[in-house]
GROMACS .gro file of N, CA and C in nm:
model
  495
    1MET      N    1  -0.876  -1.603  -0.187
    1MET     CA    2  -0.747  -1.502  -0.194
    1MET      C    3  -0.693  -1.498  -0.110
    2LEU      N    4  -0.541  -1.577  -0.125
    2LEU     CA    5  -0.427  -1.606   0.016
    2LEU      C    6  -0.420  -1.430   0.019
    3VAL      N    7  -0.345  -1.384   0.143
    3VAL     CA    8  -0.381  -1.247   0.124
    3VAL      C    9  -0.185  -1.249   0.218
    4ASP      N   10  -0.057  -1.228   0.189
    4ASP     CA   11   0.038  -1.170   0.293
    4ASP      C   12   0.074  -1.077   0.286
    5ILE      N   13   0.024  -1.004   0.437
    5ILE     CA   14   0.076  -0.842   0.417
    5ILE      C   15   0.224  -0.829   0.487
    6ASN      N   16   0.314  -0.941   0.508
    6ASN     CA   17   0.455  -0.936   0.463
    6ASN      C   18   0.482  -0.877   0.354
    7ASN      N   19   0.453  -0.855   0.269
    7ASN     CA   20   0.513  -0.847   0.121
    7ASN      C   21   0.467  -0.672   0.114
    8HIS      N   22   0.415  -0.651   0.178
    8HIS     CA   23   0.373  -0.531   0.162
    8HIS      C   24   0.484  -0.395   0.171
    9ILE      N   25   0.465  -0.310   0.116
    9ILE     CA   26   0.573  -0.226   0.143
    9ILE      C   27   0.515  -0.048   0.152
   10ILE      N   28   0.539  -0.022   0.300
   10ILE     CA   29   0.455   0.091   0.335
   10ILE      C   30   0.608   0.189   0.325
   11ARG      N   31   0.530   0.295   0.201
   11ARG     CA   32   0.602   0.423   0.167
   11ARG      C   33   0.514   0.569   0.197
   12LYS      N   34   0.610   0.664   0.201
   12LYS     CA   35   0.542   0.782   0.168
   12LYS      C   36   0.515   0.827   0.003
   13PHE      N   37   0.384   0.854  -0.010
   13PHE     CA   38   0.340   0.913  -0.132
   13PHE      C   39   0.485   0.944  -0.220
   14SER      N   40   0.482   0.996  -0.326
   14SER     CA   41   0.587   1.032  -0.455
   14SER      C   42   0.491   1.061  -0.528
   15VAL      N   43   0.534   1.179  -0.619
   15VAL     CA   44   0.494   1.255  -0.736
   15VAL      C   45   0.462   1.118  -0.834
   16GLU      N   46   0.526   1.014  -0.881
   16GLU     CA   47   0.524   0.926  -0.953
   16GLU      C   48   0.397   0.840  -0.913
   17ASP      N   49   0.325   0.835  -0.793
   17ASP     CA   50   0.213   0.738  -0.762
   17ASP      C   51   0.076   0.761  -0.829
   18LYS      N   52   0.070   0.863  -0.893
   18LYS     CA   53  -0.063   0.927  -0.903
   18LYS      C   54  -0.140   0.818  -0.960
   19ASN      N   55  -0.101   0.755  -1.094
   19ASN     CA   56  -0.172   0.630  -1.146
   19ASN      C   57  -0.210   0.503  -1.031
   20LEU      N   58  -0.121   0.500  -0.896
   20LEU     CA   59  -0.164   0.417  -0.839
   20LEU      C   60  -0.305   0.459  -0.737
   21VAL      N   61  -0.274   0.619  -0.707
   21VAL     CA   62  -0.374   0.679  -0.612
   21VAL      C   63  -0.546   0.621  -0.684
   22VAL      N   64  -0.510   0.725  -0.824
   22VAL     CA   65  -0.623   0.648  -0.884
   22VAL      C   66  -0.706   0.542  -0.910
   23GLU      N   67  -0.590   0.429  -0.944
   23GLU     CA   68  -0.653   0.306  -0.943
   23GLU      C   69  -0.722   0.264  -0.810
   24PHE      N   70  -0.641   0.328  -0.711
   24PHE     CA   71  -0.694   0.281  -0.563
   24PHE      C   72  -0.826   0.297  -0.549
   25PHE      N   73  -0.864   0.466  -0.574
   25PHE     CA   74  -0.985   0.484  -0.528
   25PHE      C   75  -1.058   0.500  -0.661
   26GLY      N   76  -1.049   0.377  -0.754
   26GLY     CA   77  -1.143   0.359  -0.822
   26GLY      C   78  -1.176   0.222  -0.829
   27GLN      N   79  -1.082   0.125  -0.759
   27GLN     CA   80  -1.152  -0.015  -0.678
   27GLN      C   81  -1.235   0.008  -0.605
   28MET      N   82  -1.239   0.114  -0.555
   28MET     CA   83  -1.367   0.126  -0.405
   28MET      C   84  -1.482   0.061  -0.420
   29GLY      N   85  -1.563  -0.012  -0.303
   29GLY     CA   86  -1.684  -0.070  -0.276
   29GLY      C   87  -1.752   0.036  -0.214
   30GLY      N   88  -1.865   0.004  -0.221
   30GLY     CA   89  -1.957   0.117  -0.175
   30GLY      C   90  -1.974   0.134  -0.048
   31GLU      N   91  -1.908   0.037   0.087
   31GLU     CA   92  -1.879   0.078   0.208
   31GLU      C   93  -1.789   0.174   0.218
   32SER      N   94  -1.680   0.119   0.111
   32SER     CA   95  -1.532   0.215   0.172
   32SER      C   96  -1.574   0.371   0.113
   33ARG      N   97  -1.641   0.359   0.000
   33ARG     CA   98  -1.738   0.514  -0.031
   33ARG      C   99  -1.788   0.553   0.053
   34GLY      N  100  -1.832   0.534   0.112
   34GLY     CA  101  -1.935   0.557   0.195
   34GLY      C  102  -1.864   0.600   0.310
   35PHE      N  103  -1.813   0.552   0.373
   35PHE     CA  104  -1.711   0.561   0.508
   35PHE      C  105  -1.568   0.636   0.501
   36PHE      N  106  -1.540   0.647   0.366
   36PHE     CA  107  -1.414   0.717   0.376
   36PHE      C  108  -1.398   0.830   0.238
   37ASN      N  109  -1.482   0.765   0.148
   37ASN     CA  110  -1.456   0.846   0.005
   37ASN      C  111  -1.609   0.911  -0.031
   38ARG      N  112  -1.724   0.969   0.087
   38ARG     CA  113  -1.793   1.055   0.032
   38ARG      C  114  -1.826   1.168   0.005
   39GLY      N  115  -1.918   1.179  -0.142
   39GLY     CA  116  -1.867   1.274  -0.210
   39GLY      C  117  -1.713   1.276  -0.315
   40SER      N  118  -1.669   1.157  -0.303
   40SER     CA  119  -1.509   1.185  -0.332
   40SER      C  120  -1.374   1.281  -0.241
   41GLY      N  121  -1.445   1.349  -0.120
   41GLY     CA  122  -1.377   1.407  -0.088
   41GLY      C  123  -1.255   1.390  -0.049
   42ASN      N  124  -1.259   1.277   0.010
   42ASN     CA  125  -1.025   1.216   0.028
   42ASN      C  126  -0.972   1.170  -0.121
   43GLU      N  127  -1.050   1.144  -0.187
   43GLU     CA  128  -0.978   1.144  -0.358
   43GLU      C  129  -0.979   1.241  -0.400
   44ASN      N  130  -1.020   1.341  -0.418
   44ASN     CA  131  -0.963   1.484  -0.453
   44ASN      C  132  -0.864   1.547  -0.326
   45ASP      N  133  -0.853   1.500  -0.217
   45ASP     CA  134  -0.784   1.563  -0.135
   45ASP      C  135  -0.648   1.478  -0.195
   46ALA      N  136  -0.665   1.355  -0.181
   46ALA     CA  137  -0.518   1.293  -0.248
   46ALA      C  138  -0.494   1.281  -0.354
   47LEU      N  139  -0.545   1.345  -0.462
   47LEU     CA  140  -0.484   1.390  -0.561
   47LEU      C  141  -0.453   1.551  -0.558
   48SER      N  142  -0.470   1.604  -0.469
   48SER     CA  143  -0.461   1.718  -0.495
   48SER      C  144  -0.278   1.759  -0.423
   49TYR      N  145  -0.257   1.637  -0.365
   49TYR     CA  146  -0.083   1.621  -0.351
   49TYR      C  147  -0.036   1.620  -0.485
   50PHE      N  148  -0.090   1.584  -0.607
   50PHE     CA  149   0.030   1.586  -0.762
   50PHE      C  150   0.013   1.719  -0.817
   51ASP      N  151  -0.125   1.818  -0.757
   51ASP     CA  152  -0.132   1.955  -0.823
   51ASP      C  153  -0.060   2.018  -0.753
   52LYS      N  154  -0.010   1.998  -0.622
   52LYS     CA  155   0.112   2.072  -0.556
   52LYS      C  156   0.296   1.996  -0.564
   53SER      N  157   0.267   1.918  -0.659
   53SER     CA  158   0.401   1.873  -0.651
   53SER      C  159   0.459   1.798  -0.518
   54GLY      N  160   0.391   1.751  -0.414
   54GLY     CA  161   0.432   1.735  -0.344
   54GLY      C  162   0.474   1.767  -0.203
   55ASP      N  163   0.380   1.863  -0.253
   55ASP     CA  164   0.451   2.022  -0.122
   55ASP      C  165   0.360   2.036  -0.047
   56GLU      N  166   0.324   1.950   0.075
   56GLU     CA  167   0.246   1.966   0.182
   56GLU      C  168   0.313   1.974   0.291
   57PRO      N  169   0.327   2.073   0.365
   57PRO     CA  170   0.399   2.106   0.501
   57PRO      C  171   0.295   2.062   0.619
   58ASP      N  172   0.113   2.059   0.558
   58ASP     CA  173   0.021   2.048   0.700
   58ASP      C  174  -0.021   1.892   0.650
   59ARG      N  175   0.038   1.818   0.610
   59ARG     CA  176  -0.005   1.694   0.590
   59ARG      C  177   0.133   1.560   0.558
   60VAL      N  178   0.083   1.439   0.582
   60VAL     CA  179   0.173   1.339   0.548
   60VAL      C  180   0.067   1.239   0.533
   61ARG      N  181   0.150   1.159   0.397
   61ARG     CA  182   0.082   1.021   0.326
   61ARG      C  183   0.171   0.872   0.305
   62PHE      N  184   0.107   0.780   0.321
   62PHE     CA  185   0.163   0.727   0.331
   62PHE      C  186   0.052   0.589   0.226
   63LEU      N  187   0.194   0.475   0.165
   63LEU     CA  188   0.092   0.457   0.118
   63LEU      C  189   0.153   0.315   0.113
   64SER      N  190   0.026   0.167   0.095
   64SER     CA  191   0.124   0.020   0.134
   64SER      C  192   0.051  -0.021  -0.026
   65SER      N  193   0.160  -0.081  -0.094
   65SER     CA  194   0.185  -0.118  -0.170
   65SER      C  195   0.248  -0.302  -0.172
   66VAL      N  196   0.171  -0.366  -0.278
   66VAL     CA  197   0.241  -0.505  -0.313
   66VAL      C  198   0.248  -0.545  -0.475
   67ARG      N  199   0.329  -0.629  -0.519
   67ARG     CA  200   0.355  -0.676  -0.639
   67ARG      C  201   0.289  -0.792  -0.637
   68ASN      N  202   0.184  -0.768  -0.766
   68ASN     CA  203   0.060  -0.851  -0.818
   68ASN      C  204   0.084  -0.960  -0.908
   69GLU      N  205   0.019  -1.044  -0.965
   69GLU     CA  206   0.113  -1.169  -0.974
   69GLU      C  207   0.154  -1.188  -1.137
   70ASP      N  208   0.141  -1.028  -1.199
   70ASP     CA  209   0.159  -0.987  -1.276
   70ASP      C  210   0.344  -0.920  -1.289
   71GLY      N  211   0.329  -0.877  -1.142
   71GLY     CA  212   0.492  -0.782  -1.115
   71GLY      C  213   0.437  -0.688  -1.129
   72ARG      N  214   0.298  -0.643  -1.110
   72ARG     CA  215   0.246  -0.455  -1.155
   72ARG      C  216   0.232  -0.441  -1.003
   73GLU      N  217   0.309  -0.305  -0.943
   73GLU     CA  218   0.279  -0.278  -0.826
   73GLU      C  219   0.130  -0.207  -0.793
   74ILE      N  220   0.097  -0.216  -0.731
   74ILE     CA  221  -0.085  -0.223  -0.649
   74ILE      C  222  -0.096  -0.153  -0.573
   75MET      N  223  -0.173  -0.060  -0.566
   75MET     CA  224  -0.135   0.041  -0.391
   75MET      C  225  -0.294  -0.058  -0.309
   76THR      N  226  -0.216  -0.124  -0.126
   76THR     CA  227  -0.352  -0.169  -0.135
   76THR      C  228  -0.407  -0.127  -0.014
   77GLY      N  229  -0.318  -0.011   0.079
   77GLY     CA  230  -0.355   0.112   0.187
   77GLY      C  231  -0.341   0.242   0.150
   78TYR      N  232  -0.366   0.348   0.221
   78TYR     CA  233  -0.319   0.444   0.223
   78TYR      C  234  -0.368   0.517   0.375
   79ILE      N  235  -0.318   0.574   0.389
   79ILE     CA  236  -0.297   0.627   0.558
   79ILE      C  237  -0.216   0.775   0.519
   80PHE      N  238  -0.356   0.901   0.617
   80PHE     CA  239  -0.243   1.059   0.577
   80PHE      C  240  -0.288   1.081   0.715
   81ALA      N  241  -0.227   1.188   0.748
   81ALA     CA  242  -0.216   1.264   0.851
   81ALA      C  243  -0.201   1.450   0.830
   82TRP      N  244  -0.358   1.499   0.877
   82TRP     CA  245  -0.312   1.615   0.853
   82TRP      C  246  -0.337   1.760   0.969
   83ASP      N  247  -0.356   1.879   0.973
   83ASP     CA  248  -0.289   1.967   1.088
   83ASP      C  249  -0.199   1.937   1.190
   84MET      N  250  -0.085   1.907   1.073
   84MET     CA  251   0.038   1.892   1.157
   84MET      C  252   0.073   1.985   1.207
   85ASP      N  253   0.036   2.096   1.207
   85ASP     CA  254   0.130   2.192   1.288
   85ASP      C  255   0.030   2.180   1.425
   86LEU      N  256  -0.054   2.117   1.428
   86LEU     CA  257  -0.088   2.084   1.591
   86LEU      C  258  -0.005   1.952   1.656
   87CYS      N  259  -0.017   1.967   1.791
   87CYS     CA  260   0.024   1.888   1.897
   87CYS      C  261  -0.056   1.713   1.826
   88VAL      N  262  -0.164   1.748   1.828
   88VAL     CA  263  -0.239   1.613   1.786
   88VAL      C  264  -0.303   1.590   1.629
   89PRO      N  265  -0.223   1.552   1.560
   89PRO     CA  266  -0.319   1.573   1.441
   89PRO      C  267  -0.390   1.438   1.393
   90THR      N  268  -0.448   1.466   1.269
   90THR     CA  269  -0.575   1.348   1.255
   90THR      C  270  -0.562   1.294   1.167
   91LEU      N  271  -0.606   1.146   1.173
   91LEU     CA  272  -0.551   1.054   1.085
   91LEU      C  273  -0.701   1.030   0.975
   92GLY      N  274  -0.644   0.960   0.857
   92GLY     CA  275  -0.749   0.946   0.754
   92GLY      C  276  -0.691   0.785   0.725
   93ILE      N  277  -0.776   0.667   0.664
   93ILE     CA  278  -0.700   0.553   0.703
   93ILE      C  279  -0.803   0.430   0.535
   94ALA      N  280  -0.738   0.412   0.477
   94ALA     CA  281  -0.841   0.309   0.419
   94ALA      C  282  -0.778   0.186   0.340
   95VAL      N  283  -0.822   0.063   0.275
   95VAL     CA  284  -0.739  -0.034   0.226
   95VAL      C  285  -0.817  -0.090   0.172
   96ARG      N  286  -0.752  -0.138   0.071
   96ARG     CA  287  -0.851  -0.210  -0.067
   96ARG      C  288  -0.941  -0.319  -0.019
   97GLU      N  289  -0.969  -0.314  -0.080
   97GLU     CA  290  -1.117  -0.436  -0.089
   97GLU      C  291  -1.077  -0.594  -0.054
   98GLU      N  292  -0.985  -0.628  -0.107
   98GLU     CA  293  -0.957  -0.735  -0.132
   98GLU      C  294  -0.885  -0.774   0.032
   99TYR      N  295  -0.794  -0.705   0.077
   99TYR     CA  296  -0.657  -0.660   0.204
   99TYR      C  297  -0.761  -0.658   0.337
  100LYS      N  298  -0.884  -0.613   0.313
  100LYS     CA  299  -0.978  -0.581   0.466
  100LYS      C  300  -0.955  -0.718   0.547
  101GLY      N  301  -0.909  -0.694   0.652
  101GLY     CA  302  -0.960  -0.788   0.793
  101GLY      C  303  -0.836  -0.885   0.740
  102HIS      N  304  -0.682  -0.824   0.743
  102HIS     CA  305  -0.554  -0.928   0.733
  102HIS      C  306  -0.493  -0.887   0.810
  103GLY      N  307  -0.513  -0.723   0.868
  103GLY     CA  308  -0.414  -0.722   0.953
  103GLY      C  309  -0.343  -0.593   0.906
  104LEU      N  310  -0.358  -0.530   0.773
  104LEU     CA  311  -0.305  -0.447   0.733
  104LEU      C  312  -0.329  -0.312   0.748
  105GLY      N  313  -0.447  -0.299   0.812
  105GLY     CA  314  -0.499  -0.145   0.866
  105GLY      C  315  -0.420  -0.136   1.006
  106ARG      N  316  -0.417  -0.269   1.085
  106ARG     CA  317  -0.356  -0.211   1.173
  106ARG      C  318  -0.214  -0.177   1.140
  107LEU      N  319  -0.137  -0.232   1.055
  107LEU     CA  320   0.017  -0.234   1.028
  107LEU      C  321   0.004  -0.064   0.972
  108LEU      N  322  -0.049  -0.074   0.865
  108LEU     CA  323  -0.081   0.131   0.877
  108LEU      C  324  -0.073   0.210   0.918
  109ILE      N  325  -0.163   0.178   1.037
  109ILE     CA  326  -0.177   0.285   1.181
  109ILE      C  327  -0.058   0.241   1.280
  110GLN      N  328  -0.008   0.152   1.271
  110GLN     CA  329   0.138   0.123   1.378
  110GLN      C  330   0.280   0.273   1.240
  111HIS      N  331   0.233   0.247   1.113
  111HIS     CA  332   0.383   0.251   1.075
  111HIS      C  333   0.361   0.471   1.082
  112LEU      N  334   0.184   0.530   1.086
  112LEU     CA  335   0.178   0.614   1.113
  112LEU      C  336   0.219   0.695   1.250
  113THR      N  337   0.195   0.557   1.358
  113THR     CA  338   0.191   0.644   1.521
  113THR      C  339   0.333   0.640   1.530
  114ASN      N  340   0.441   0.552   1.471
  114ASN     CA  341   0.565   0.535   1.460
  114ASN      C  342   0.615   0.670   1.424
  115TYR      N  343   0.577   0.703   1.336
  115TYR     CA  344   0.645   0.878   1.248
  115TYR      C  345   0.608   1.001   1.337
  116LEU      N  346   0.436   0.955   1.386
  116LEU     CA  347   0.437   1.059   1.455
  116LEU      C  348   0.494   1.067   1.608
  117HIS      N  349   0.522   0.961   1.663
  117HIS     CA  350   0.624   0.944   1.802
  117HIS      C  351   0.722   1.072   1.776
  118GLU      N  352   0.801   0.933   1.631
  118GLU     CA  353   0.955   1.005   1.602
  118GLU      C  354   0.984   1.164   1.601
  119TYR      N  355   0.849   1.199   1.585
  119TYR     CA  356   0.834   1.354   1.549
  119TYR      C  357   0.853   1.462   1.657
  120LYS      N  358   0.766   1.359   1.768
  120LYS     CA  359   0.753   1.439   1.888
  120LYS      C  360   0.575   1.475   1.922
  121TYR      N  361   0.489   1.447   1.839
  121TYR     CA  362   0.338   1.485   1.869
  121TYR      C  363   0.271   1.399   1.996
  122GLY      N  364   0.161   1.518   2.011
  122GLY     CA  365   0.121   1.410   2.135
  122GLY      C  366   0.017   1.269   2.116
  123GLY      N  367  -0.058   1.249   1.992
  123GLY     CA  368  -0.129   1.177   1.982
  123GLY      C  369  -0.187   1.176   1.858
  124VAL      N  370  -0.273   1.087   1.779
  124VAL     CA  371  -0.378   1.135   1.689
  124VAL      C  372  -0.501   1.148   1.678
  125MET      N  373  -0.572   1.128   1.607
  125MET     CA  374  -0.747   1.162   1.638
  125MET      C  375  -0.778   1.123   1.517
  126LEU      N  376  -0.924   1.067   1.536
  126LEU     CA  377  -0.940   1.000   1.391
  126LEU      C  378  -1.103   1.034   1.440
  127THR      N  379  -1.171   1.021   1.287
  127THR     CA  380  -1.312   1.035   1.287
  127THR      C  381  -1.373   0.915   1.206
  128THR      N  382  -1.491   0.835   1.260
  128THR     CA  383  -1.541   0.768   1.179
  128THR      C  384  -1.712   0.745   1.215
  129SER      N  385  -1.696   0.657   1.148
  129SER     CA  386  -1.911   0.671   1.076
  129SER      C  387  -1.961   0.575   1.240
  130PHE      N  388  -2.087   0.621   1.271
  130PHE     CA  389  -2.095   0.473   1.415
  130PHE      C  390  -2.166   0.379   1.334
  131ALA      N  391  -2.195   0.361   1.187
  131ALA     CA  392  -2.184   0.256   1.136
  131ALA      C  393  -2.054   0.208   1.096
  132ASN      N  394  -1.937   0.219   1.073
  132ASN     CA  395  -1.771   0.144   1.064
  132ASN      C  396  -1.757   0.053   1.213
  133ILE      N  397  -1.814  -0.049   1.237
  133ILE     CA  398  -1.791  -0.115   1.292
  133ILE      C  399  -1.679  -0.244   1.327
  134ARG      N  400  -1.626  -0.228   1.174
  134ARG     CA  401  -1.479  -0.302   1.185
  134ARG      C  402  -1.394  -0.192   1.200
  135GLY      N  403  -1.418  -0.064   1.175
  135GLY     CA  404  -1.327   0.054   1.188
  135GLY      C  405  -1.304   0.074   1.357
  136GLN      N  406  -1.446   0.055   1.378
  136GLN     CA  407  -1.431   0.110   1.582
  136GLN      C  408  -1.341  -0.028   1.610
  137SER      N  409  -1.407  -0.142   1.579
  137SER     CA  410  -1.332  -0.237   1.626
  137SER      C  411  -1.150  -0.243   1.667
  138LEU      N  412  -1.137  -0.207   1.492
  138LEU     CA  413  -0.968  -0.211   1.485
  138LEU      C  414  -0.924  -0.069   1.573
  139TYR      N  415  -0.985   0.047   1.591
  139TYR     CA  416  -0.947   0.120   1.657
  139TYR      C  417  -0.891   0.130   1.803
  140THR      N  418  -1.034   0.053   1.863
  140THR     CA  419  -1.008   0.043   2.054
  140THR      C  420  -0.917  -0.057   1.997
  141ARG      N  421  -0.871  -0.167   1.980
  141ARG     CA  422  -0.760  -0.274   1.971
  141ARG      C  423  -0.607  -0.211   1.976
  142MET      N  424  -0.656  -0.093   1.908
  142MET     CA  425  -0.518  -0.049   1.861
  142MET      C  426  -0.467   0.066   1.967
  143GLY      N  427  -0.566   0.115   2.044
  143GLY     CA  428  -0.520   0.182   2.190
  143GLY      C  429  -0.646   0.336   2.208
  144PHE      N  430  -0.722   0.306   2.078
  144PHE     CA  431  -0.775   0.437   2.081
  144PHE      C  432  -0.886   0.455   2.179
  145ARG      N  433  -0.956   0.584   2.260
  145ARG     CA  434  -1.029   0.571   2.308
  145ARG      C  435  -1.157   0.692   2.234
  146HIS      N  436  -1.279   0.650   2.263
  146HIS     CA  437  -1.383   0.708   2.167
  146HIS      C  438  -1.414   0.841   2.331
  147ILE      N  439  -1.466   0.938   2.233
  147ILE     CA  440  -1.442   1.053   2.355
  147ILE      C  441  -1.590   1.131   2.341
  148GLY      N  442  -1.648   1.090   2.187
  148GLY     CA  443  -1.772   1.136   2.204
  148GLY      C  444  -1.802   1.194   2.012
  149THR      N  445  -1.890   1.275   1.994
  149THR     CA  446  -1.853   1.322   1.831
  149THR      C  447  -1.840   1.463   1.850
  150HIS      N  448  -1.817   1.392   1.715
  150HIS     CA  449  -1.741   1.500   1.626
  150HIS      C  450  -1.840   1.557   1.564
  151THR      N  451  -1.729   1.714   1.510
  151THR     CA  452  -1.873   1.804   1.512
  151THR      C  453  -1.977   1.801   1.357
  152SER      N  454  -1.886   1.714   1.263
  152SER     CA  455  -1.946   1.656   1.143
  152SER      C  456  -2.028   1.515   1.201
  153GLY      N  457  -2.070   1.481   1.321
  153GLY     CA  458  -2.180   1.401   1.326
  153GLY      C  459  -2.072   1.251   1.350
  154GLU      N  460  -1.955   1.231   1.288
  154GLU     CA  461  -1.886   1.113   1.355
  154GLU      C  462  -1.855   1.103   1.476
  155MET      N  463  -1.838   1.012   1.489
  155MET     CA  464  -1.784   0.932   1.650
  155MET      C  465  -1.602   0.961   1.642
  156LEU      N  466  -1.590   1.057   1.736
  156LEU     CA  467  -1.456   1.071   1.764
  156LEU      C  468  -1.370   1.010   1.844
  157TYR      N  469  -1.226   0.946   1.811
  157TYR     CA  470  -1.121   0.903   1.876
  157TYR      C  471  -1.010   0.935   1.903
  158ILE      N  472  -0.921   0.913   2.051
  158ILE     CA  473  -0.834   0.999   2.002
  158ILE      C  474  -0.730   0.858   2.064
  159LEU      N  475  -0.566   0.862   2.016
  159LEU     CA  476  -0.460   0.811   2.093
  159LEU      C  477  -0.348   0.900   2.140
  160ASN      N  478  -0.358   0.888   2.271
  160ASN     CA  479  -0.302   1.002   2.353
  160ASN      C  480  -0.149   0.894   2.350
  161PHE      N  481  -0.062   0.977   2.327
  161PHE     CA  482   0.091   0.934   2.298
  161PHE      C  483   0.168   0.988   2.430
  162GLY      N  484   0.124   1.046   2.533
  162GLY     CA  485   0.193   1.079   2.639
  162GLY      C  486   0.237   1.196   2.591
  163LYS      N  487   0.310   1.243   2.778
  163LYS     CA  488   0.367   1.379   2.783
  163LYS      C  489   0.492   1.371   2.738
  164TYR      N  490   0.554   1.490   2.637
  164TYR     CA  491   0.694   1.479   2.601
  164TYR      C  492   0.743   1.613   2.607
  165ILE      N  493   0.890   1.559   2.642
  165ILE     CA  494   0.963   1.702   2.729
  165ILE      C  495   1.035   1.689   2.668
   0.00000   0.00000   0.00000
């Protein structure tokens, strides 16, 4: 399949997006479920957005989407940050199976970090599985530093934006 990431739209979640989100999590393969959605935790968290009618002061959520050959919008990626009351929030990211390896993860991370820069955050953290070699490579290329092991047992990375005055 030929993938053109230039046609993707990245936007904040909307209360009308529930079907897109449900379908996105439904298409996840074993690797994505293992690394990103163990025990349906991130799926349940994403769906909680719709239960709250979008009112989440401690989180920001973005999705990427594209129109398929039938003209139907499909969700191709998901990036979010929580602990927005902290100077350095934490991010989570997932890319639709057939769009992995085409630069969409990089675009999503850049979008979120631009957003956080705009609102004067000091950086962003993430955790990832020791087995997630593809993710570790992406995070390192994006400037994240591996700083240890999180209490969850996963690898802990940080991207420091520098000091704001």
